[in-house]
Coordinates of C-alpha atoms in Angstrom, one line a residue:
M154 CA 2.3 23.6 -10.2
K155 CA 1.8 21.0 -7.5
T156 CA 4.4 20.8 -4.8
A157 CA 5.5 17.5 -3.4
T158 CA 6.7 16.4 0.0
T159 CA 9.1 13.7 0.9
M160 CA 8.1 11.9 4.0
D161 CA 9.0 8.7 5.9
V162 CA 6.3 6.1 6.4
T163 CA 6.4 2.8 8.3
I164 CA 5.0 -0.5 6.9
M165 CA 5.3 -3.6 9.1
G166 CA 8.0 -2.0 11.2
R167 CA 10.1 -0.9 8.2
E168 CA 10.6 2.7 7.3
F169 CA 10.3 3.9 3.7
R170 CA 10.8 7.4 2.2
V171 CA 8.2 8.4 -0.3
T172 CA 7.3 11.5 -2.2
C173 CA 3.7 12.6 -2.8
P174 CA 1.9 15.8 -3.7
D175 CA 1.1 17.9 -0.7
E176 CA -2.6 17.7 -1.3
E177 CA -2.5 13.9 -1.3
R178 CA -0.5 13.5 2.0
E179 CA -3.5 12.4 4.0
D180 CA -4.6 10.0 1.4
L181 CA -1.1 8.5 1.4
L182 CA -1.1 8.1 5.1
Q183 CA -4.4 6.4 5.0
A184 CA -3.2 4.0 2.3
V185 CA 0.0 3.3 4.3
A186 CA -2.1 2.5 7.4
Y187 CA -4.5 0.3 5.4
L188 CA -1.7 -1.6 3.7
D189 CA 0.2 -2.0 7.0
K190 CA -3.0 -3.3 8.7
K191 CA -3.6 -5.8 5.9
M192 CA 0.0 -7.0 5.8
R193 CA 0.1 -7.5 9.6
E194 CA -3.1 -9.5 9.5
I195 CA -1.7 -11.8 6.9
R196 CA 1.7 -12.1 8.7
D197 CA 0.0 -12.7 12.0
S198 CA -2.1 -15.5 10.6
G199 CA 1.1 -17.5 10.3
K200 CA 0.0 -19.0 6.9
V201 CA 2.3 -16.8 4.7
L202 CA 6.0 -16.4 5.2
G203 CA 8.3 -13.7 3.9
S204 CA 7.6 -10.0 3.4
E205 CA 7.3 -10.3 -0.4
R206 CA 4.7 -13.0 -0.2
V207 CA 2.8 -11.1 2.5
A208 CA 2.8 -8.0 0.3
I209 CA 1.5 -10.0 -2.7
M210 CA -1.2 -11.6 -0.6
A211 CA -2.2 -8.1 0.8
A212 CA -2.4 -6.8 -2.8
L213 CA -4.6 -9.7 -3.8
N214 CA -6.9 -9.2 -0.8
I215 CA -7.1 -5.4 -1.5
A216 CA -7.8 -6.1 -5.2
H217 CA -10.6 -8.6 -4.2
E218 CA -12.1 -5.9 -1.9
L219 CA -12.0 -3.4 -4.8
L220 CA -13.7 -5.8 -7.2
A221 CA -16.4 -6.6 -4.6
T222 CA -17.0 -2.9 -4.0
R223 CA -17.2 -2.3 -7.8
K224 CA -19.9 -5.1 -8.1
R225 CA -21.9 -3.5 -5.4
G226 CA -21.8 -0.2 -7.2
G227 CA -19.8 1.7 -4.6
F228 CA -16.8 2.4 -6.8
D229 CA -15.0 5.7 -6.8
M230 CA -12.5 5.7 -9.7
E231 CA -10.5 8.7 -8.5
E232 CA -10.1 7.2 -5.0
F233 CA -9.1 3.9 -6.6
K234 CA -6.4 5.6 -8.7
R235 CA -5.0 7.5 -5.7
R236 CA -4.9 4.3 -3.6
I237 CA -3.2 2.3 -6.4
V238 CA -0.6 5.0 -6.9
H239 CA 0.1 5.1 -3.2
M240 CA 0.3 1.3 -2.9
Q241 CA 2.7 1.2 -5.9
V242 CA 4.9 3.8 -4.2
A243 CA 5.0 1.7 -1.1
L244 CA 5.7 -1.5 -2.9
D245 CA 8.4 0.1 -5.0
A246 CA 10.0 1.2 -1.8
V247 CA 9.9 -2.3 -0.3
M248 CA 11.0 -4.4 -3.2
P249 CA 14.7 -3.2 -3.5
E250 CA 15.1 -4.1 0.2
Q251 CA 14.0 -7.6 -0.6
D252 CA 16.8 -8.1 -3.1
K253 CA 19.3 -7.6 -0.3
L254 CA 17.9 -10.5 1.7
F255 CA 18.9 -13.1 -0.9

Protein backbone atom coordinates (compact mmCIF):
# COMPACT_ATOMS: atom_id res chain seq x y z
CA MET A 1 0.00 0.00 0.00
CA LYS A 2 1.31 3.42 -0.94
CA THR A 3 1.67 5.98 1.81
CA ALA A 4 0.79 9.60 1.22
CA THR A 5 2.16 12.79 2.69
CA THR A 6 0.36 16.05 3.21
CA MET A 7 2.58 19.01 2.46
CA ASP A 8 2.34 22.74 1.96
CA VAL A 9 3.33 24.19 -1.40
CA THR A 10 3.45 27.79 -2.56
CA ILE A 11 2.21 28.98 -5.94
CA MET A 12 2.41 32.69 -6.75
CA GLY A 13 2.90 33.56 -3.11
CA ARG A 14 -0.12 31.59 -1.91
CA GLU A 15 0.20 28.47 0.20
CA PHE A 16 -1.77 25.31 -0.53
CA ARG A 17 -1.92 22.02 1.31
CA VAL A 18 -1.78 18.98 -0.96
CA THR A 19 -1.50 15.25 -0.46
CA CYS A 20 0.55 13.00 -2.68
CA PRO A 21 2.15 9.55 -2.53
CA ASP A 22 5.56 9.67 -0.85
CA GLU A 23 7.30 8.35 -3.96
CA GLU A 24 5.88 11.22 -6.05
CA ARG A 25 6.87 14.04 -3.69
CA GLU A 26 9.76 15.24 -5.84
CA ASP A 27 7.60 15.14 -8.96
CA LEU A 28 4.97 17.24 -7.22
CA LEU A 29 7.57 19.79 -6.12
CA GLN A 30 8.86 20.01 -9.69
CA ALA A 31 5.32 20.46 -11.02
CA VAL A 32 4.62 23.17 -8.44
CA ALA A 33 7.84 24.99 -9.34
CA TYR A 34 7.06 24.76 -13.04
CA LEU A 35 3.47 25.96 -12.62
CA ASP A 36 4.59 28.79 -10.33
CA LYS A 37 7.19 29.88 -12.90
CA LYS A 38 4.67 29.83 -15.77
CA MET A 39 2.02 31.70 -13.78
CA ARG A 40 4.51 34.36 -12.67
CA GLU A 41 5.69 34.85 -16.25
CA ILE A 42 2.11 35.40 -17.40
CA ARG A 43 1.26 37.69 -14.48
CA ASP A 44 4.45 39.70 -14.91
CA SER A 45 3.73 40.24 -18.60
CA GLY A 46 0.86 42.48 -17.49
CA LYS A 47 -1.40 41.20 -20.24
CA VAL A 48 -3.58 38.96 -18.05
CA LEU A 49 -5.32 40.08 -14.87
CA GLY A 50 -6.72 37.87 -12.11
CA SER A 51 -5.34 34.67 -10.62
CA GLU A 52 -7.95 32.47 -12.27
CA ARG A 53 -7.18 33.84 -15.73
CA VAL A 54 -3.45 33.53 -15.10
CA ALA A 55 -3.97 29.87 -14.09
CA ILE A 56 -6.00 29.19 -17.24
CA MET A 57 -3.40 30.82 -19.48
CA ALA A 58 -0.65 28.84 -17.76
CA ALA A 59 -2.63 25.64 -18.35
CA LEU A 60 -3.05 26.52 -22.02
CA ASN A 61 0.66 27.24 -22.40
CA ILE A 62 1.61 23.99 -20.70
CA ALA A 63 -0.86 22.06 -22.87
CA HIS A 64 0.68 23.69 -25.95
CA GLU A 65 4.17 22.66 -24.79
CA LEU A 66 2.90 19.12 -24.27
CA LEU A 67 1.40 18.91 -27.74
CA ALA A 68 4.55 20.34 -29.31
CA THR A 69 6.64 17.77 -27.46
CA ARG A 70 4.30 14.99 -28.57
CA LYS A 71 4.67 16.05 -32.22
CA ARG A 72 8.46 15.92 -31.89
CA GLY A 73 8.22 12.37 -30.56
CA GLY A 74 9.59 13.17 -27.11
CA PHE A 75 6.44 12.21 -25.24
CA ASP A 76 6.52 10.25 -21.97
CA MET A 77 2.92 9.27 -21.14
CA GLU A 78 3.62 8.33 -17.52
CA GLU A 79 5.39 11.63 -16.84
CA PHE A 80 2.51 13.43 -18.54
CA LYS A 81 -0.05 11.69 -16.31
CA ARG A 82 1.92 12.53 -13.17
CA ARG A 83 2.20 16.19 -14.15
CA ILE A 84 -1.51 16.45 -14.99
CA VAL A 85 -2.47 14.93 -11.63
CA HIS A 86 -0.16 17.33 -9.81
CA MET A 87 -1.48 20.32 -11.73
CA GLN A 88 -5.05 19.24 -11.04
CA VAL A 89 -4.29 19.02 -7.32
CA ALA A 90 -2.75 22.50 -7.41
CA LEU A 91 -5.67 23.98 -9.37
CA ASP A 92 -8.25 22.29 -7.14
CA ALA A 93 -6.54 23.89 -4.17
CA VAL A 94 -6.59 27.36 -5.78
CA MET A 95 -10.13 27.44 -7.13
CA PRO A 96 -12.08 27.47 -3.80
CA GLU A 97 -10.04 30.48 -2.73
CA GLN A 98 -11.14 32.32 -5.91
CA ASP A 99 -14.78 31.98 -4.91
CA LYS A 100 -14.08 34.01 -1.77
CA LEU A 101 -12.89 36.95 -3.86
CA PHE A 102 -16.26 37.56 -5.50
